[in-house]
Amino acid sequence: MQLANTMQSAYPMPRANPPFKVAAFLSNLPLFRELDRDEISRIAAATLQIDAPRGTVLFRRGDVCTGFHIVIYGQIKLALHAEQGGEKVMEILGEGQSFGEAVMFLEKPYMVTAEALIDSKLLHVARTAVFAELDRDPQLARRLLASLSMRLHHLVRDLESYTLHSGTQRVIGYLLGLVDDPEAGSVTLELPVRKNIISSCLNLTHEHFSRILHGLDTAGLISMHNQQIRIPDIAKLHDHTA
């Protein structure tokens, strides 16, 4: 008995993580911020928590959509896959971002495949709960429309970049988009995802993307080490044109 007590004090039992508060998380999202406590509680009751280790496929193109997802933490890739095995990455989503709303309203199957790039945690909000709250509160419809409009604006901006900008301009724009303080003289960045995923997002082949990075490195505009990119002069990189 004495030995058991000694061991217990030397090796305390690990504490369980506190339960995730779904309602509190939802109430802090712009989409649901103006809902009252009862409305949030009803939606939270119809919301599932999903632990998605790296490589987890949340859904595939053609699967039935029963709601939409919100990222608590992690990175989720939305992509199109060709029969020949090619992949076009549409979006990389992170903390607080949602996806699947448009397909949910259309009541059609998913048009893309969603995969966790790193260990992630998400919420899945049931379509039935959202539709019920829309019937009760038309203001929620306006916020959902605003969210979908922002997503459309983002996709149109990407399309504009693909068609009007050179590959070098796209890569420079992407790198500058990672800079927190554009007024800083220099900065060291960590690429948030693998280079092949970034190249697909920019509508470039992996080889073309690598050549552009090498060219910028040779020109002294950046320096590379694995996933780390150093920009010695942000203004100079911004002014560079292909």
GROMACS .gro file of C-alpha atoms in nm:
model
  242
    1MET     CA    1   0.000   0.000   0.000
    2GLN     CA    2   0.283   0.236   0.087
    3LEU     CA    3   0.457   0.154  -0.243
    4ALA     CA    4   0.137   0.220  -0.436
    5ASN     CA    5   0.092   0.559  -0.269
    6THR     CA    6   0.453   0.650  -0.343
    7MET     CA    7   0.415   0.560  -0.710
    8GLN     CA    8   0.090   0.752  -0.736
    9SER     CA    9   0.252   1.071  -0.606
   10ALA     CA   10   0.559   1.028  -0.829
   11TYR     CA   11   0.351   0.964  -1.143
   12PRO     CA   12   0.029   1.165  -1.117
   13MET     CA   13  -0.256   1.064  -1.342
   14PRO     CA   14  -0.277   1.281  -1.658
   15ARG     CA   15  -0.561   1.527  -1.666
   16ALA     CA   16  -0.819   1.496  -1.939
   17ASN     CA   17  -0.850   1.790  -2.177
   18PRO     CA   18  -1.154   2.004  -2.097
   19PRO     CA   19  -1.448   1.942  -2.333
   20PHE     CA   20  -1.460   2.170  -2.635
   21LYS     CA   21  -1.737   2.426  -2.599
   22VAL     CA   22  -1.911   2.417  -2.936
   23ALA     CA   23  -2.170   2.686  -2.857
   24ALA     CA   24  -1.903   2.932  -2.736
   25PHE     CA   25  -1.695   2.875  -3.050
   26LEU     CA   26  -1.993   2.921  -3.282
   27SER     CA   27  -2.107   3.238  -3.106
   28ASN     CA   28  -1.769   3.402  -3.177
   29LEU     CA   29  -1.785   3.337  -3.552
   30PRO     CA   30  -1.907   3.629  -3.769
   31LEU     CA   31  -2.164   3.399  -3.922
   32PHE     CA   32  -2.342   3.334  -3.591
   33ARG     CA   33  -2.231   3.627  -3.375
   34GLU     CA   34  -2.571   3.798  -3.368
   35LEU     CA   35  -2.772   3.489  -3.280
   36ASP     CA   36  -2.911   3.467  -2.928
   37ARG     CA   37  -2.824   3.194  -2.679
   38ASP     CA   38  -3.119   2.970  -2.765
   39GLU     CA   39  -3.047   2.988  -3.138
   40ILE     CA   40  -2.679   2.906  -3.084
   41SER     CA   41  -2.774   2.619  -2.853
   42ARG     CA   42  -3.002   2.465  -3.115
   43ILE     CA   43  -2.731   2.482  -3.381
   44ALA     CA   44  -2.466   2.351  -3.140
   45ALA     CA   45  -2.688   2.055  -3.056
   46ALA     CA   46  -2.687   1.956  -3.423
   47THR     CA   47  -2.311   2.008  -3.466
   48LEU     CA   48  -2.056   1.725  -3.466
   49GLN     CA   49  -1.690   1.754  -3.368
   50ILE     CA   50  -1.451   1.585  -3.610
   51ASP     CA   51  -1.089   1.494  -3.533
   52ALA     CA   52  -0.909   1.463  -3.865
   53PRO     CA   53  -0.547   1.341  -3.848
   54ARG     CA   54  -0.322   1.436  -4.138
   55GLY     CA   55  -0.436   1.264  -4.458
   56THR     CA   56  -0.798   1.220  -4.347
   57VAL     CA   57  -1.043   1.260  -4.635
   58LEU     CA   58  -1.351   1.439  -4.500
   59PHE     CA   59  -1.550   1.385  -4.817
   60ARG     CA   60  -1.497   1.311  -5.184
   61ARG     CA   61  -1.643   1.463  -5.498
   62GLY     CA   62  -1.989   1.311  -5.545
   63ASP     CA   63  -2.057   1.246  -5.176
   64VAL     CA   64  -2.389   1.367  -5.037
   65CYS     CA   65  -2.367   1.701  -4.852
   66THR     CA   66  -2.553   1.704  -4.520
   67GLY     CA   67  -2.417   2.035  -4.386
   68PHE     CA   68  -2.107   2.249  -4.383
   69HIS     CA   69  -1.773   2.241  -4.202
   70ILE     CA   70  -1.589   2.495  -3.987
   71VAL     CA   71  -1.216   2.458  -3.913
   72ILE     CA   72  -1.131   2.486  -3.542
   73TYR     CA   73  -0.760   2.435  -3.612
   74GLY     CA   74  -0.548   2.274  -3.881
   75GLN     CA   75  -0.539   2.298  -4.260
   76ILE     CA   76  -0.793   2.158  -4.505
   77LYS     CA   77  -0.729   2.120  -4.877
   78LEU     CA   78  -1.016   2.143  -5.126
   79ALA     CA   79  -0.915   1.988  -5.457
   80LEU     CA   80  -1.038   1.851  -5.787
   81HIS     CA   81  -0.897   1.517  -5.905
   82ALA     CA   82  -0.866   1.404  -6.265
   83GLU     CA   83  -0.918   1.043  -6.370
   84GLN     CA   84  -0.552   1.033  -6.480
   85GLY     CA   85  -0.442   1.112  -6.125
   86GLY     CA   86  -0.377   1.485  -6.154
   87GLU     CA   87  -0.491   1.728  -5.885
   88LYS     CA   88  -0.598   2.092  -5.889
   89VAL     CA   89  -0.596   2.252  -5.545
   90MET     CA   90  -0.881   2.501  -5.519
   91GLU     CA   91  -0.832   2.634  -5.164
   92ILE     CA   92  -0.639   2.583  -4.845
   93LEU     CA   93  -0.854   2.664  -4.542
   94GLY     CA   94  -0.748   2.730  -4.183
   95GLU     CA   95  -0.876   2.828  -3.841
   96GLY     CA   96  -1.224   2.984  -3.834
   97GLN     CA   97  -1.291   2.931  -4.205
   98SER     CA   98  -1.592   2.739  -4.331
   99PHE     CA   99  -1.667   2.543  -4.646
  100GLY     CA  100  -1.955   2.355  -4.803
  101GLU     CA  101  -2.225   2.619  -4.755
  102ALA     CA  102  -2.298   2.666  -5.126
  103VAL     CA  103  -2.338   2.294  -5.196
  104MET     CA  104  -2.553   2.263  -4.884
  105PHE     CA  105  -2.799   2.521  -5.018
  106LEU     CA  106  -2.803   2.366  -5.364
  107GLU     CA  107  -2.869   2.026  -5.205
  108LYS     CA  108  -2.626   1.870  -5.451
  109PRO     CA  109  -2.329   1.636  -5.400
  110TYR     CA  110  -1.987   1.777  -5.317
  111MET     CA  111  -1.795   1.905  -5.619
  112VAL     CA  112  -1.449   1.876  -5.460
  113THR     CA  113  -1.257   1.648  -5.225
  114ALA     CA  114  -1.160   1.777  -4.879
  115GLU     CA  115  -0.847   1.642  -4.709
  116ALA     CA  116  -0.663   1.736  -4.389
  117LEU     CA  117  -0.308   1.849  -4.467
  118ILE     CA  118  -0.210   1.842  -4.098
  119ASP     CA  119  -0.379   1.714  -3.784
  120SER     CA  120  -0.703   1.913  -3.772
  121LYS     CA  121  -1.022   1.954  -3.576
  122LEU     CA  122  -1.349   2.066  -3.733
  123LEU     CA  123  -1.715   2.114  -3.670
  124HIS     CA  124  -1.985   1.982  -3.900
  125VAL     CA  125  -2.303   2.192  -3.878
  126ALA     CA  126  -2.610   1.997  -3.988
  127ARG     CA  127  -2.808   2.133  -4.283
  128THR     CA  128  -3.139   2.067  -4.106
  129ALA     CA  129  -3.037   2.291  -3.814
  130VAL     CA  130  -2.926   2.573  -4.045
  131PHE     CA  131  -3.247   2.560  -4.249
  132ALA     CA  132  -3.456   2.564  -3.931
  133GLU     CA  133  -3.279   2.877  -3.804
  134LEU     CA  134  -3.314   3.044  -4.144
  135ASP     CA  135  -3.690   3.001  -4.112
  136ARG     CA  136  -3.676   3.164  -3.768
  137ASP     CA  137  -3.423   3.442  -3.845
  138PRO     CA  138  -3.400   3.583  -4.200
  139GLN     CA  139  -3.097   3.791  -4.091
  140LEU     CA  140  -2.894   3.471  -4.083
  141ALA     CA  141  -2.957   3.434  -4.456
  142ARG     CA  142  -2.795   3.773  -4.517
  143ARG     CA  143  -2.483   3.672  -4.327
  144LEU     CA  144  -2.461   3.341  -4.512
  145LEU     CA  145  -2.497   3.526  -4.843
  146ALA     CA  146  -2.217   3.761  -4.740
  147SER     CA  147  -1.994   3.464  -4.658
  148LEU     CA  148  -2.065   3.301  -4.994
  149SER     CA  149  -2.008   3.632  -5.174
  150MET     CA  150  -1.665   3.665  -5.013
  151ARG     CA  151  -1.579   3.313  -5.129
  152LEU     CA  152  -1.692   3.400  -5.483
  153HIS     CA  153  -1.487   3.721  -5.475
  154HIS     CA  154  -1.182   3.520  -5.372
  155LEU     CA  155  -1.232   3.271  -5.658
  156VAL     CA  156  -1.280   3.550  -5.915
  157ARG     CA  157  -0.963   3.718  -5.789
  158ASP     CA  158  -0.774   3.390  -5.831
  159LEU     CA  159  -0.912   3.349  -6.184
  160GLU     CA  160  -0.803   3.703  -6.268
  161SER     CA  161  -0.455   3.625  -6.140
  162TYR     CA  162  -0.431   3.307  -6.351
  163THR     CA  163  -0.537   3.480  -6.673
  164LEU     CA  164  -0.378   3.825  -6.643
  165HIS     CA  165  -0.058   3.769  -6.445
  166SER     CA  166   0.258   3.581  -6.534
  167GLY     CA  167   0.374   3.288  -6.326
  168THR     CA  168   0.645   3.501  -6.164
  169GLN     CA  169   0.392   3.768  -6.073
  170ARG     CA  170   0.166   3.504  -5.917
  171VAL     CA  171   0.449   3.362  -5.706
  172ILE     CA  172   0.561   3.706  -5.592
  173GLY     CA  173   0.203   3.798  -5.507
  174TYR     CA  174   0.167   3.478  -5.304
  175LEU     CA  175   0.489   3.540  -5.110
  176LEU     CA  176   0.398   3.901  -5.039
  177GLY     CA  177   0.057   3.783  -4.919
  178LEU     CA  178   0.234   3.591  -4.642
  179VAL     CA  179   0.407   3.906  -4.512
  180ASP     CA  180   0.242   4.034  -4.193
  181ASP     CA  181   0.408   4.378  -4.204
  182PRO     CA  182   0.456   4.511  -4.561
  183GLU     CA  183   0.649   4.808  -4.418
  184ALA     CA  184   0.921   4.585  -4.276
  185GLY     CA  185   1.249   4.599  -4.465
  186SER     CA  186   1.304   4.223  -4.469
  187VAL     CA  187   1.130   3.912  -4.346
  188THR     CA  188   1.175   3.537  -4.313
  189LEU     CA  189   0.869   3.328  -4.400
  190GLU     CA  190   0.773   2.967  -4.348
  191LEU     CA  191   0.570   2.829  -4.636
  192PRO     CA  192   0.245   2.706  -4.476
  193VAL     CA  193   0.203   2.401  -4.701
  194ARG     CA  194   0.413   2.187  -4.934
  195LYS     CA  195   0.542   2.349  -5.252
  196ASN     CA  196   0.348   2.115  -5.481
  197ILE     CA  197   0.024   2.228  -5.315
  198ILE     CA  198   0.117   2.596  -5.351
  199SER     CA  199   0.202   2.547  -5.718
  200SER     CA  200  -0.137   2.385  -5.779
  201CYS     CA  201  -0.313   2.674  -5.603
  202LEU     CA  202  -0.127   2.916  -5.832
  203ASN     CA  203  -0.217   2.710  -6.141
  204LEU     CA  204   0.149   2.625  -6.205
  205THR     CA  205   0.325   2.294  -6.248
  206HIS     CA  206   0.555   2.200  -5.963
  207GLU     CA  207   0.854   2.226  -6.199
  208HIS     CA  208   0.754   2.575  -6.319
  209PHE     CA  209   0.703   2.691  -5.960
  210SER     CA  210   1.048   2.560  -5.863
  211ARG     CA  211   1.212   2.737  -6.161
  212ILE     CA  212   1.049   3.066  -6.062
  213LEU     CA  213   1.170   3.034  -5.702
  214HIS     CA  214   1.519   2.948  -5.826
  215GLY     CA  215   1.514   3.250  -6.058
  216LEU     CA  216   1.411   3.482  -5.775
  217ASP     CA  217   1.685   3.330  -5.560
  218THR     CA  218   1.947   3.379  -5.831
  219ALA     CA  219   1.836   3.742  -5.871
  220GLY     CA  220   1.889   3.799  -5.498
  221LEU     CA  221   1.521   3.876  -5.438
  222ILE     CA  222   1.474   3.579  -5.206
  223SER     CA  223   1.681   3.306  -5.046
  224MET     CA  224   1.546   2.957  -4.985
  225HIS     CA  225   1.610   2.679  -4.737
  226ASN     CA  226   1.356   2.396  -4.759
  227GLN     CA  227   1.020   2.551  -4.659
  228GLN     CA  228   1.181   2.872  -4.536
  229ILE     CA  229   1.192   3.180  -4.761
  230ARG     CA  230   1.385   3.494  -4.671
  231ILE     CA  231   1.298   3.821  -4.847
  232PRO     CA  232   1.591   4.060  -4.792
  233ASP     CA  233   1.410   4.360  -4.942
  234ILE     CA  234   1.029   4.348  -4.947
  235ALA     CA  235   0.995   4.670  -5.151
  236LYS     CA  236   1.238   4.543  -5.415
  237LEU     CA  237   1.048   4.215  -5.451
  238HIS     CA  238   0.720   4.407  -5.475
  239ASP     CA  239   0.858   4.623  -5.759
  240HIS     CA  240   0.999   4.330  -5.952
  241THR     CA  241   0.815   4.246  -6.276
  242ALA     CA  242   0.866   3.952  -6.506
   0.00000   0.00000   0.00000
